[in-house]
């Protein structure tokens, strides 16, 4: 399967131009009024360029030459010529202002709009789609690819105005003299042809550079995000070399782009100059024949001189088309991606404080393959169980049994391939997004903390959550002690991904975030693995009963490993290879299911060995200054 950059590189010049004009057409349709303002300014500028050529010719032929012949110049005539040139300059300035303001506003507005569209699409697409796409690539899609797609918008109005100007120039040339018009008909098409060749040669180079930008971004993001692994495994040199290698490829690709520009830019500059020289040669001959006047010759020669810069605008648009097409293809791949999970229109009673009932009925689920031709992987098969209102159910099973997948299905991060997941008897696919978020909350294995204050991380700007609610949630999560000890309490900045906190502190902070919304169903996906066992037991004991603010208890589905945690559950669901093998109390399963007993015993032995190896620690101290904190509470 071709990437966006490869598809551009493999296309013909006509393909690239056609697709490039289609992208520009989309931009014009989306911002017609701003484009009209920019083009009006450009046409005004172009018109004044043509007019100024003939005014300069008139000044030279009708004012300067006669004045030189007489040996004197009339003040009134000179003032009139100066006023005409000044007036034209003022109108040109107005045209330049309108063109640049409109083009810039149009370009930046499109970029902002499409960044929002891409980001919104990211949030709509399911996790399975995100699993198949690297984070660095997604960042590049929303940033450099969007910029590249609309980069030609800046010179586009100028190019349109230049085309109008060229038509006017050719018409004026024919009105002046057919021989000089033939010079124009030779130079102007040659300029356009050279620009087309330039675009064709530039297409694969720009496409490759755009693809490498995304790859460099991806490697950088992966290395920085995995800084803990890189440093603890001593892989700094290897990661630096890996990044340097791809950055070097991007450097070479950009140099290739610059080298091609270095070849074609002088040619594009030279052609109008050669046209001016040809006009002077042919014009002198026609002047000797009496076919034209000095005024007309000066006007045409000046016209060719001033056309050199505006004509370049056409080249700028054509040169940026390959990059634009490559960027647009990558952006469109996101916008056209399928698999979003539309929400329904049904609401659960928002005023109902009672715990919710979660039920799985014959649920099957499989992850899509990374590549279309590969088979998918079935994770769950005919899973059926219920979390009764106000009860705690523990999911236990070996690695890969499907526990985290069940947690994701419970809060509808993914949808089942078959079967039903229901809250209070309503299929979660029929619920509105607001109702689902209000009813169920997931605390994931890996806690994510924003680079903000403790308060902001807990409230997430949700309405109706005051400081009293925040402290109540922190108490229930056994986090009020360490938060109160922080320098600024709730106003303490926790750093990117919560780097100023220990692993267990981050977990308790994310648990408090979920509890602050008073969910009727709480799903804990091994959410207290980095917390001291005694603290974990206190948290789960508090969740089983009414919280300390007097609200009703919540239903709990917990992915558990520790024996003490599992023992607190009203029921245990034991999974193997994506299927429910047994269910019952912890005591019953220990006595009747050998696989379960072996697994729990192995977990317990591993916990004992880990505890024996660890040094005594203070539960709430901050991490090491390097940020390489252990992923347990100290």
Coordinates of C-alpha atoms in Angstrom, one line a residue:
X1 CA 0.0 0.0 0.0
X2 CA 1.4 3.4 -1.0
X3 CA 1.9 6.1 1.5
X4 CA 0.6 9.6 0.7
X5 CA 4.0 10.8 -0.2
X6 CA 4.7 7.8 -2.5
X7 CA 1.4 8.2 -4.3
X8 CA 2.3 11.8 -5.1
X9 CA 5.8 10.9 -6.2
X10 CA 4.5 8.2 -8.5
X11 CA 1.9 10.3 -10.1
X12 CA 2.4 12.2 -13.4
X13 CA 2.8 15.9 -13.7
X14 CA -0.8 16.2 -14.9
X15 CA -2.0 14.1 -12.0
X16 CA -0.2 16.3 -9.4
X17 CA -1.4 19.5 -11.0
X18 CA -5.0 18.2 -11.3
X19 CA -5.1 17.1 -7.7
X20 CA -3.3 20.3 -6.6
X21 CA -5.9 22.5 -8.4
X22 CA -8.6 20.4 -6.7
X23 CA -7.2 21.2 -3.3
X24 CA -7.0 24.9 -4.2
X25 CA -10.6 24.7 -5.4
X26 CA -11.7 23.2 -2.1
X27 CA -10.0 26.1 -0.3
X28 CA -11.8 28.7 -2.5
X29 CA -15.1 27.0 -1.9
X30 CA -14.6 27.1 1.8
X31 CA -13.4 30.7 2.0
X32 CA -15.0 32.4 -1.0
X33 CA -15.4 35.9 0.5
X34 CA -11.9 36.1 1.9
X35 CA -10.5 34.8 -1.4
X36 CA -12.5 37.4 -3.3
X37 CA -11.0 40.2 -1.2
X38 CA -7.5 38.8 -1.8
X39 CA -8.0 38.4 -5.6
X40 CA -9.5 41.9 -5.9
X41 CA -6.4 43.3 -4.2
X42 CA -4.2 41.3 -6.5
X43 CA -6.1 42.3 -9.7
X44 CA -5.9 45.9 -8.5
X45 CA -2.1 45.5 -8.1
X46 CA -1.8 43.8 -11.5
X47 CA -3.8 46.3 -13.3
X48 CA -1.7 49.1 -11.9
X49 CA 1.4 47.3 -13.0
X50 CA 0.2 47.4 -16.6
X51 CA -1.0 51.0 -16.3
X52 CA 2.2 52.1 -14.6
X53 CA 4.2 50.8 -17.6
X54 CA 2.3 53.0 -20.0
X55 CA 2.4 55.9 -17.6
X56 CA 6.2 55.6 -17.4
X57 CA 6.4 55.3 -21.2
X58 CA 4.3 58.5 -21.5
X59 CA 6.5 60.3 -19.0
X60 CA 9.6 59.3 -20.8
X61 CA 8.3 59.8 -24.4
X62 CA 6.1 62.8 -23.9
X63 CA 7.8 64.7 -21.0
X64 CA 11.5 63.7 -20.6
X65 CA 12.5 63.4 -24.2
X66 CA 10.9 66.7 -25.3
X67 CA 12.3 68.4 -22.3
X68 CA 15.8 67.2 -23.1
X69 CA 15.3 68.4 -26.7
X70 CA 14.2 71.8 -25.6
X71 CA 16.7 72.1 -22.8
X72 CA 14.0 73.0 -20.3
X73 CA 11.0 71.3 -18.5
X74 CA 7.6 72.6 -17.6
X75 CA 6.9 72.5 -13.9
X76 CA 3.2 71.9 -14.5
X77 CA 3.8 69.0 -16.8
X78 CA 6.4 67.5 -14.4
X79 CA 4.0 67.8 -11.5
X80 CA 1.2 66.1 -13.4
X81 CA 3.6 63.2 -14.3
X82 CA 4.6 62.9 -10.6
X83 CA 1.0 63.0 -9.4
X84 CA 0.1 60.2 -11.9
X85 CA 2.9 58.0 -10.7
X86 CA 2.2 58.7 -7.1
X87 CA -1.5 57.9 -7.6
X88 CA -0.7 54.6 -9.2
X89 CA 1.7 53.8 -6.4
X90 CA -1.0 54.5 -3.8
X91 CA -3.5 52.2 -5.6
X92 CA -0.8 49.5 -5.9
X93 CA -0.2 49.7 -2.1
X94 CA -3.9 49.3 -1.5
X95 CA -3.9 46.3 -3.8
X96 CA -0.9 44.8 -2.0
X97 CA -2.5 45.3 1.4
X98 CA -5.7 43.7 0.3
X99 CA -3.9 40.8 -1.4
X100 CA -1.6 40.0 1.5
X101 CA -4.2 40.5 4.3
X102 CA -6.8 38.3 2.5
X103 CA -4.3 35.6 1.5
X104 CA -2.8 35.4 5.0
X105 CA -6.1 35.4 6.7
X106 CA -7.4 32.7 4.3
X107 CA -4.4 30.5 4.8
X108 CA -4.3 30.7 8.6
X109 CA -8.0 30.3 8.9
X110 CA -7.9 27.1 6.8
X111 CA -5.0 25.7 8.8
X112 CA -6.8 26.4 12.1
X113 CA -10.0 24.9 10.8
X114 CA -8.4 21.7 9.6
X115 CA -6.3 21.3 12.7
X116 CA -9.6 21.3 14.6
X117 CA -11.2 18.9 12.1
X118 CA -8.3 16.5 12.4
X119 CA -8.2 16.6 16.2
X120 CA -12.0 16.2 16.3
X121 CA -11.6 13.2 14.0
X122 CA -8.9 11.7 16.3
X123 CA -11.3 11.9 19.2
X124 CA -14.2 10.3 17.2
X125 CA -12.1 7.3 15.9
X126 CA -12.0 4.2 18.1
X127 CA -8.9 3.1 20.0
X128 CA -8.3 0.3 17.5
X129 CA -7.6 2.9 14.8
X130 CA -5.2 4.7 17.1
X131 CA -3.4 1.5 17.8
X132 CA -2.5 1.2 14.1
X133 CA -1.2 4.7 13.8
X134 CA 2.0 6.1 15.5
X135 CA 1.5 9.1 17.7
X136 CA 4.3 11.0 15.9
X137 CA 2.5 10.5 12.6
X138 CA -0.8 11.8 14.1
X139 CA 1.0 14.9 15.4
X140 CA 2.5 15.5 11.9
X141 CA -1.0 15.1 10.4
X142 CA -2.4 17.8 12.6
X143 CA 0.6 20.1 12.3
X144 CA 3.0 20.0 9.3
X145 CA 0.6 18.1 7.0
X146 CA -2.2 20.7 7.5
X147 CA 0.3 23.5 7.0
X148 CA 1.6 21.9 3.8
X149 CA -1.9 21.3 2.4
X150 CA -2.7 25.0 2.5
X151 CA 0.8 26.4 1.9
X152 CA 0.0 27.5 -1.7
X153 CA -2.9 29.6 -0.5
X154 CA -0.5 32.5 0.3
X155 CA 0.7 33.0 -3.3
X156 CA -2.6 31.9 -4.9
X157 CA -4.4 35.3 -5.0
X158 CA -1.2 36.8 -6.3
X159 CA -1.0 34.2 -9.1
X160 CA -4.7 34.7 -10.1
X161 CA -4.1 38.5 -10.2
X162 CA -0.9 37.8 -12.3
X163 CA -2.9 35.8 -14.8
X164 CA -5.3 38.7 -15.2
X165 CA -2.4 41.0 -15.5
X166 CA -0.8 38.8 -18.2
X167 CA -4.0 38.8 -20.2
X168 CA -4.1 42.6 -20.0
X169 CA -0.4 42.8 -20.9
X170 CA -0.8 40.6 -24.0
X171 CA -3.9 42.6 -25.1
X172 CA -2.0 45.9 -24.6
X173 CA 1.0 44.5 -26.6
X174 CA -1.3 43.6 -29.5
X175 CA -2.8 47.1 -29.3
X176 CA 0.7 48.5 -29.5
X177 CA 2.5 46.4 -32.1
X178 CA 2.1 42.9 -33.4
X179 CA 5.9 42.2 -33.5
X180 CA 6.3 43.1 -29.8
X181 CA 3.2 41.0 -29.0
X182 CA 4.9 38.0 -30.6
X183 CA 7.8 38.5 -28.2
X184 CA 5.3 38.4 -25.3
X185 CA 3.6 35.3 -26.7
X186 CA 7.0 33.6 -26.8
X187 CA 8.1 34.6 -23.3
X188 CA 4.9 34.1 -21.3
X189 CA 4.2 30.5 -22.4
X190 CA 7.8 29.7 -21.9
X191 CA 7.6 30.9 -18.3
X192 CA 4.5 28.7 -17.8
X193 CA 6.1 25.7 -19.4
X194 CA 9.2 26.1 -17.2
X195 CA 7.0 26.3 -14.1
X196 CA 5.2 23.0 -15.1
X197 CA 8.6 21.2 -15.6
X198 CA 9.7 22.6 -12.3
X199 CA 6.5 21.3 -10.6
X200 CA 7.0 17.9 -12.1
X201 CA 10.6 17.6 -11.0
X202 CA 9.7 19.0 -7.5
X203 CA 6.8 16.6 -6.9
X204 CA 8.7 13.5 -5.7
X205 CA 11.2 15.6 -3.7
X206 CA 8.5 17.5 -1.8
X207 CA 6.5 14.3 -1.2
X208 CA 9.5 12.5 0.2
X209 CA 10.4 15.5 2.4
X210 CA 6.9 15.6 3.8
X211 CA 6.9 11.9 4.6
X212 CA 10.3 12.2 6.3
X213 CA 9.0 15.1 8.4
X214 CA 6.3 12.8 9.8
X215 CA 8.9 10.0 10.5
X216 CA 11.3 12.4 12.2
X217 CA 8.4 13.6 14.4
X218 CA 7.4 10.0 15.2
X219 CA 10.9 9.0 16.2
X220 CA 11.4 12.1 18.4
X221 CA 8.0 11.6 20.1
X222 CA 8.8 7.9 20.7
X223 CA 12.2 8.7 22.1
X224 CA 11.1 11.5 24.4
X225 CA 8.0 9.6 25.6
X226 CA 10.1 6.6 26.3
X227 CA 12.9 8.6 28.1
X228 CA 12.6 6.3 31.2
X229 CA 13.3 3.2 29.2
X230 CA 16.0 4.8 27.1
X231 CA 17.9 6.1 30.1
X232 CA 17.5 3.0 32.3
X233 CA 18.6 0.7 29.5
X234 CA 21.5 2.9 28.5
X235 CA 20.2 3.4 24.9
X236 CA 20.8 7.1 24.6
X237 CA 23.5 6.7 22.0
X238 CA 21.4 4.3 19.9
X239 CA 18.3 6.4 20.1
X240 CA 20.4 9.5 19.2
X241 CA 21.8 7.6 16.2
X242 CA 18.4 6.4 15.1
X243 CA 17.0 10.0 15.2
X244 CA 20.2 11.4 13.6
X245 CA 19.9 8.9 10.7
X246 CA 16.3 9.9 9.9
X247 CA 17.0 13.6 10.5
X248 CA 19.9 13.2 8.1
X249 CA 17.6 11.8 5.4
X250 CA 15.2 14.7 5.9
X251 CA 18.2 17.1 5.6
X252 CA 19.2 15.5 2.3
X253 CA 15.7 15.6 1.0
X254 CA 15.3 19.3 1.8
X255 CA 18.7 19.9 0.3
X256 CA 17.5 18.1 -2.9
X257 CA 14.5 20.5 -2.9
X258 CA 16.8 23.5 -2.4
X259 CA 19.2 22.3 -5.1
X260 CA 16.3 22.0 -7.6
X261 CA 15.1 25.5 -6.7
X262 CA 18.7 26.7 -7.1
X263 CA 18.6 25.4 -10.7
X264 CA 15.2 26.7 -11.7
X265 CA 15.0 30.0 -9.8
X266 CA 17.7 31.7 -11.9
X267 CA 16.0 30.4 -15.1
X268 CA 12.7 31.8 -14.0
X269 CA 14.4 35.1 -13.2
X270 CA 16.3 35.1 -16.5
X271 CA 13.4 34.6 -18.9
X272 CA 11.7 37.9 -18.3
X273 CA 15.1 39.6 -18.6
X274 CA 15.6 37.9 -21.9
X275 CA 12.1 39.1 -22.9
X276 CA 13.1 42.6 -22.1
X277 CA 16.2 42.3 -24.2
X278 CA 14.2 40.9 -27.1
X279 CA 11.7 43.7 -26.8
X280 CA 14.5 46.3 -27.0
X281 CA 16.1 44.6 -30.0
X282 CA 12.8 44.2 -31.9
X283 CA 11.5 47.5 -30.6
X284 CA 14.6 49.4 -31.9
X285 CA 14.1 47.9 -35.3
X286 CA 10.4 48.7 -35.3
X287 CA 11.2 52.2 -34.0
X288 CA 13.6 52.8 -37.0
X289 CA 10.8 51.7 -39.3
X290 CA 8.4 54.2 -37.7
X291 CA 6.0 51.5 -36.6
X292 CA 6.1 52.5 -33.0
X293 CA 7.1 55.6 -31.0
X294 CA 9.6 56.0 -28.2
X295 CA 6.7 56.2 -25.7
X296 CA 5.4 52.7 -26.8
X297 CA 8.9 51.2 -26.8
X298 CA 9.6 52.4 -23.3
X299 CA 6.2 51.2 -22.1
X300 CA 6.6 47.7 -23.4
X301 CA 10.2 47.4 -22.2
X302 CA 9.2 48.6 -18.7
X303 CA 6.2 46.2 -18.7
X304 CA 8.5 43.2 -19.3
X305 CA 10.8 44.4 -16.5
X306 CA 8.1 44.8 -13.9
X307 CA 6.4 41.5 -14.9
X308 CA 9.4 39.5 -13.8
X309 CA 8.4 39.4 -10.1
X310 CA 4.6 38.9 -10.4
X311 CA 5.0 36.0 -12.9
X312 CA 7.0 34.2 -10.2
X313 CA 3.8 33.9 -8.2
X314 CA 2.5 31.4 -10.7
X315 CA 5.8 29.4 -10.2
X316 CA 5.4 29.6 -6.4
X317 CA 1.9 28.0 -6.6
X318 CA 3.0 25.3 -9.0
X319 CA 6.1 24.6 -7.0
X320 CA 4.2 24.1 -3.8
X321 CA 1.5 21.9 -5.3
X322 CA 3.3 18.6 -4.8
X323 CA 3.9 19.4 -1.2
X324 CA 0.3 20.5 -0.9
X325 CA -1.0 17.3 -2.5
X326 CA 1.2 15.2 -0.2
X327 CA 0.0 17.0 2.9
X328 CA -3.7 16.9 1.8
X329 CA -3.5 13.2 1.1
X330 CA -2.2 12.6 4.6
X331 CA -4.8 14.9 6.2
X332 CA -7.6 13.3 4.1
X333 CA -6.5 9.9 5.2
X334 CA -7.5 10.9 8.8
X335 CA -10.7 12.8 7.8
X336 CA -11.9 9.8 5.6
X337 CA -11.0 7.2 8.2
X338 CA -13.9 5.0 9.2
X339 CA -14.7 3.2 12.4
X340 CA -16.1 5.9 14.6
X341 CA -18.7 4.8 17.2
X342 CA -21.8 7.0 16.9
X343 CA -23.6 7.5 20.1
X344 CA -27.3 7.0 20.6
X345 CA -30.0 9.3 21.9
X346 CA -31.1 7.5 25.1
X347 CA -30.4 9.0 28.5
X348 CA -30.2 7.3 31.9
X349 CA -31.8 9.3 34.7
X350 CA -29.2 11.9 35.7
X351 CA -30.8 12.4 39.0
X352 CA -30.6 8.7 40.0
X353 CA -27.9 8.3 42.6
X354 CA -28.2 4.5 42.8
X355 CA -25.4 2.3 41.7
X356 CA -25.7 1.0 38.1
X357 CA -26.0 -2.5 36.9
X358 CA -23.5 -3.6 34.3
X359 CA -24.2 -6.7 32.2
X360 CA -22.3 -8.6 29.5
X361 CA -24.3 -10.9 27.3
X362 CA -22.6 -13.3 24.8
X363 CA -19.9 -10.6 24.1
X364 CA -17.3 -11.3 21.4
X365 CA -14.5 -9.0 20.5
X366 CA -11.4 -9.1 18.4
X367 CA -8.7 -6.5 17.5
X368 CA -8.3 -5.6 13.9
X369 CA -5.0 -6.4 12.3
X370 CA -2.4 -3.7 11.6
X371 CA -2.5 -4.5 7.9
X372 CA -5.7 -5.3 6.0
X373 CA -4.5 -8.6 4.6
X374 CA -3.6 -10.1 8.0
X375 CA -6.2 -12.0 10.1
X376 CA -7.7 -10.4 13.2
X377 CA -7.1 -11.5 16.8
X378 CA -10.1 -12.7 18.8
X379 CA -9.7 -11.6 22.4
X380 CA -13.1 -12.4 23.9
X381 CA -15.6 -15.2 23.1
X382 CA -19.1 -15.4 24.4
X383 CA -18.4 -13.6 27.7
X384 CA -21.5 -13.3 29.9
X385 CA -21.6 -11.9 33.5
X386 CA -23.3 -9.2 35.6
X387 CA -22.1 -6.6 38.1
X388 CA -25.1 -6.1 40.2
X389 CA -26.0 -2.7 41.5
X390 CA -23.8 -1.7 44.5
X391 CA -21.7 -4.9 44.3
X392 CA -18.0 -5.4 43.6
X393 CA -16.9 -7.9 41.0
X394 CA -13.2 -8.8 40.4
X395 CA -11.8 -9.9 37.1
X396 CA -8.9 -12.3 37.5
X397 CA -7.0 -14.1 34.8
X398 CA -3.5 -14.6 33.3
X399 CA -1.9 -12.1 31.0
X400 CA -3.8 -11.9 27.7
X401 CA -7.0 -13.3 29.1
X402 CA -9.0 -10.2 28.1
X403 CA -9.4 -8.3 31.4
X404 CA -8.4 -4.9 30.1
X405 CA -10.6 -5.4 27.0
X406 CA -13.6 -6.1 29.2
X407 CA -12.8 -2.9 31.1
X408 CA -12.7 -0.9 27.8
X409 CA -16.0 -2.5 26.6
X410 CA -17.7 -1.6 29.9
X411 CA -17.2 2.2 29.3
X412 CA -17.5 1.8 25.6
X413 CA -13.9 2.7 24.5
X414 CA -14.5 -0.1 22.0
X415 CA -17.7 -1.9 20.8
X416 CA -18.2 -5.7 20.8
X417 CA -18.2 -7.6 17.5
X418 CA -21.2 -9.5 18.8
X419 CA -23.3 -9.5 22.0
X420 CA -24.4 -6.7 24.2
X421 CA -22.9 -4.6 27.0
X422 CA -25.6 -2.8 29.0
X423 CA -26.0 -0.3 31.8
X424 CA -29.2 -0.7 33.7
X425 CA -30.5 -2.8 30.9
X426 CA -29.7 -0.3 28.2
X427 CA -27.2 -1.2 25.4
X428 CA -24.3 1.3 25.9
X429 CA -24.4 1.9 22.1
X430 CA -27.8 3.5 22.5
X431 CA -26.7 6.0 25.2
X432 CA -25.7 9.5 24.6
X433 CA -22.0 10.4 25.2
X434 CA -22.9 12.6 28.2
X435 CA -25.1 9.9 29.8
X436 CA -22.4 7.3 29.4
X437 CA -19.7 9.6 30.8
X438 CA -21.9 10.6 33.7
X439 CA -22.7 7.0 34.6
X440 CA -19.5 5.0 34.2
X441 CA -15.8 6.0 34.8
X442 CA -12.7 4.0 34.0
X443 CA -9.4 4.3 35.9
X444 CA -6.8 2.8 33.6
X445 CA -3.6 0.8 34.3
X446 CA -1.4 3.6 33.2
X447 CA -2.4 6.9 35.0
X448 CA -2.4 10.0 32.8
X449 CA -1.9 13.4 34.5
X450 CA -2.0 16.7 32.7
X451 CA 0.6 19.4 33.1
X452 CA -1.7 21.4 35.3
X453 CA -2.7 21.9 38.9
X454 CA -4.0 19.1 41.1
X455 CA -7.4 20.8 41.1
X456 CA -7.6 21.1 37.3
X457 CA -6.6 17.4 36.9
X458 CA -9.4 16.3 39.1
X459 CA -12.2 18.6 38.0
X460 CA -11.3 18.7 34.2
X461 CA -13.5 21.8 34.1
X462 CA -16.6 19.7 34.7
X463 CA -19.4 21.8 36.0
X464 CA -20.6 21.4 39.6
X465 CA -17.4 20.1 41.1
X466 CA -16.2 22.4 43.8
X467 CA -13.3 22.2 46.2
X468 CA -15.4 20.3 48.7
X469 CA -16.1 17.6 46.1
X470 CA -12.4 17.5 45.1
X471 CA -11.3 17.0 48.7
X472 CA -14.0 14.3 49.2
X473 CA -12.8 12.4 46.2
X474 CA -9.2 12.8 47.4
X475 CA -10.1 11.3 50.8
X476 CA -11.9 8.4 49.2
X477 CA -8.8 7.8 47.0
X478 CA -6.5 8.0 50.1
X479 CA -4.8 11.0 48.4
X480 CA -5.8 13.9 50.6
X481 CA -2.7 13.4 52.8
X482 CA -0.1 13.9 50.2
X483 CA -2.0 16.6 48.4
X484 CA -2.4 18.6 51.6
X485 CA 1.4 18.3 52.0
X486 CA 2.2 19.7 48.6
X487 CA 3.6 23.2 48.5
X488 CA 0.5 24.8 47.1
X489 CA -2.1 22.2 47.9
X490 CA -4.7 21.9 45.1
X491 CA -2.9 24.7 43.2
X492 CA 0.3 22.7 42.9
X493 CA 1.5 22.2 39.3
X494 CA 2.3 18.5 38.9
X495 CA 4.4 18.7 35.7
X496 CA 4.0 16.9 32.4
X497 CA 2.4 13.5 32.9
X498 CA 2.7 14.2 36.7
X499 CA 6.5 13.9 36.8
X500 CA 6.6 15.6 40.3
X501 CA 4.5 12.7 41.7
X502 CA 5.3 9.1 42.4
X503 CA 3.6 6.3 40.5
X504 CA 1.1 5.5 43.3
X505 CA 0.3 9.2 43.8
X506 CA -0.5 9.6 40.1
X507 CA -2.8 6.5 40.4
X508 CA -4.6 7.9 43.4
X509 CA -5.0 11.3 41.6
X510 CA -6.6 9.7 38.6
X511 CA -8.8 7.6 40.9
X512 CA -9.9 10.8 42.6
X513 CA -10.6 12.3 39.2
X514 CA -13.0 9.5 38.4
X515 CA -14.7 9.7 41.8
X516 CA -15.2 13.4 41.6
X517 CA -17.8 12.9 38.9
X518 CA -19.8 10.5 41.3
X519 CA -20.0 7.7 38.7
X520 CA -22.6 5.0 39.3
X521 CA -20.2 2.4 37.9
X522 CA -16.5 2.5 38.6
X523 CA -14.2 0.3 36.4
X524 CA -10.7 -0.1 37.9
X525 CA -8.2 -1.7 35.4
X526 CA -5.4 -2.6 37.8
X527 CA -5.6 1.0 38.8
X528 CA -3.9 0.6 42.2
X529 CA -1.0 -1.6 41.2
X530 CA 1.6 1.1 42.3
X531 CA -0.1 1.7 45.6
X532 CA 0.9 0.2 48.9
X533 CA -1.3 -2.9 49.6
X534 CA -2.5 -1.4 52.8
X535 CA -3.5 1.9 51.1
X536 CA -5.2 -0.2 48.3
X537 CA -7.2 -2.1 50.8
X538 CA -8.3 1.1 52.5
X539 CA -9.4 2.5 49.1
X540 CA -11.4 -0.5 48.1
X541 CA -13.0 -0.8 51.5
X542 CA -14.1 2.8 51.2
X543 CA -15.5 2.3 47.8
X544 CA -17.5 -0.7 48.9
X545 CA -19.4 1.4 51.4
X546 CA -20.9 4.9 51.3
X547 CA -18.2 7.5 50.7
X548 CA -17.3 10.0 53.4
X549 CA -19.5 12.7 52.0
X550 CA -22.6 10.5 52.5
X551 CA -23.3 9.7 48.8
X552 CA -24.5 6.2 47.8
X553 CA -22.0 3.5 47.1
X554 CA -21.0 2.7 43.5
X555 CA -20.9 -0.6 41.5
X556 CA -17.3 -1.7 41.0
X557 CA -15.7 -3.8 38.3
X558 CA -12.0 -4.3 39.3
X559 CA -9.2 -6.0 37.4
X560 CA -7.3 -7.4 40.4
X561 CA -4.1 -9.3 41.1
X562 CA -3.5 -9.1 44.8
X563 CA -5.2 -11.6 47.1
X564 CA -6.3 -8.9 49.5
X565 CA -8.0 -7.0 46.7
X566 CA -9.7 -10.0 45.3
X567 CA -10.9 -11.1 48.7
X568 CA -12.8 -7.9 49.0
X569 CA -15.0 -8.6 46.0
X570 CA -18.5 -10.0 46.3
X571 CA -17.9 -12.1 43.2
X572 CA -14.8 -13.2 41.2
X573 CA -14.9 -13.8 37.5
X574 CA -12.0 -16.0 36.4
X575 CA -11.0 -15.7 32.7
X576 CA -8.8 -17.8 30.5
X577 CA -8.1 -17.2 26.8
X578 CA -11.0 -14.7 26.6
X579 CA -13.7 -16.9 28.1
X580 CA -15.3 -17.1 31.6
X581 CA -14.0 -20.3 33.1
X582 CA -15.4 -19.9 36.6
X583 CA -17.2 -17.5 38.9
X584 CA -17.9 -17.4 42.6
X585 CA -16.4 -16.1 45.8
X586 CA -12.6 -16.0 46.2
X587 CA -12.8 -18.8 48.8
X588 CA -14.9 -21.0 46.6
X589 CA -12.7 -20.6 43.5
X590 CA -9.5 -21.3 45.6
X591 CA -11.0 -24.6 46.6
X592 CA -12.6 -25.7 43.3
X593 CA -10.5 -24.2 40.4
X594 CA -6.9 -25.3 40.4
X595 CA -5.9 -22.8 37.7
X596 CA -7.3 -19.9 39.7
X597 CA -5.6 -21.1 42.9
X598 CA -2.2 -21.4 41.1
X599 CA -2.5 -18.0 39.5
X600 CA -3.5 -16.2 42.8
X601 CA -0.7 -18.0 44.7
X602 CA 1.8 -17.0 42.0
X603 CA 0.7 -13.4 42.2
X604 CA 1.0 -13.5 46.0
X605 CA 4.5 -15.1 45.9
X606 CA 5.6 -12.5 43.4
X607 CA 4.3 -9.7 45.6
X608 CA 6.1 -11.1 48.7
X609 CA 9.4 -11.4 46.8
X610 CA 9.1 -7.8 45.4
X611 CA 8.3 -6.4 48.9
X612 CA 11.3 -8.3 50.4
X613 CA 13.6 -6.7 47.7
X614 CA 12.3 -3.2 48.2
X615 CA 13.8 -0.8 50.7
X616 CA 11.5 0.9 53.3
X617 CA 9.9 4.0 51.8
X618 CA 7.8 6.9 52.8
X619 CA 4.4 6.7 51.1
X620 CA 4.2 10.3 50.0
X621 CA 7.7 11.6 49.2
X622 CA 8.4 13.2 45.8
X623 CA 10.3 11.3 43.1
X624 CA 14.0 11.5 42.4
X625 CA 15.1 14.8 40.9
X626 CA 15.9 13.1 37.6
X627 CA 12.3 12.2 37.1
X628 CA 13.1 8.5 37.0
X629 CA 10.9 7.6 39.9
X630 CA 10.1 4.0 40.7
X631 CA 6.6 3.1 39.6
X632 CA 5.5 2.4 43.2
X633 CA 4.7 4.7 46.1
X634 CA 7.7 5.5 48.2

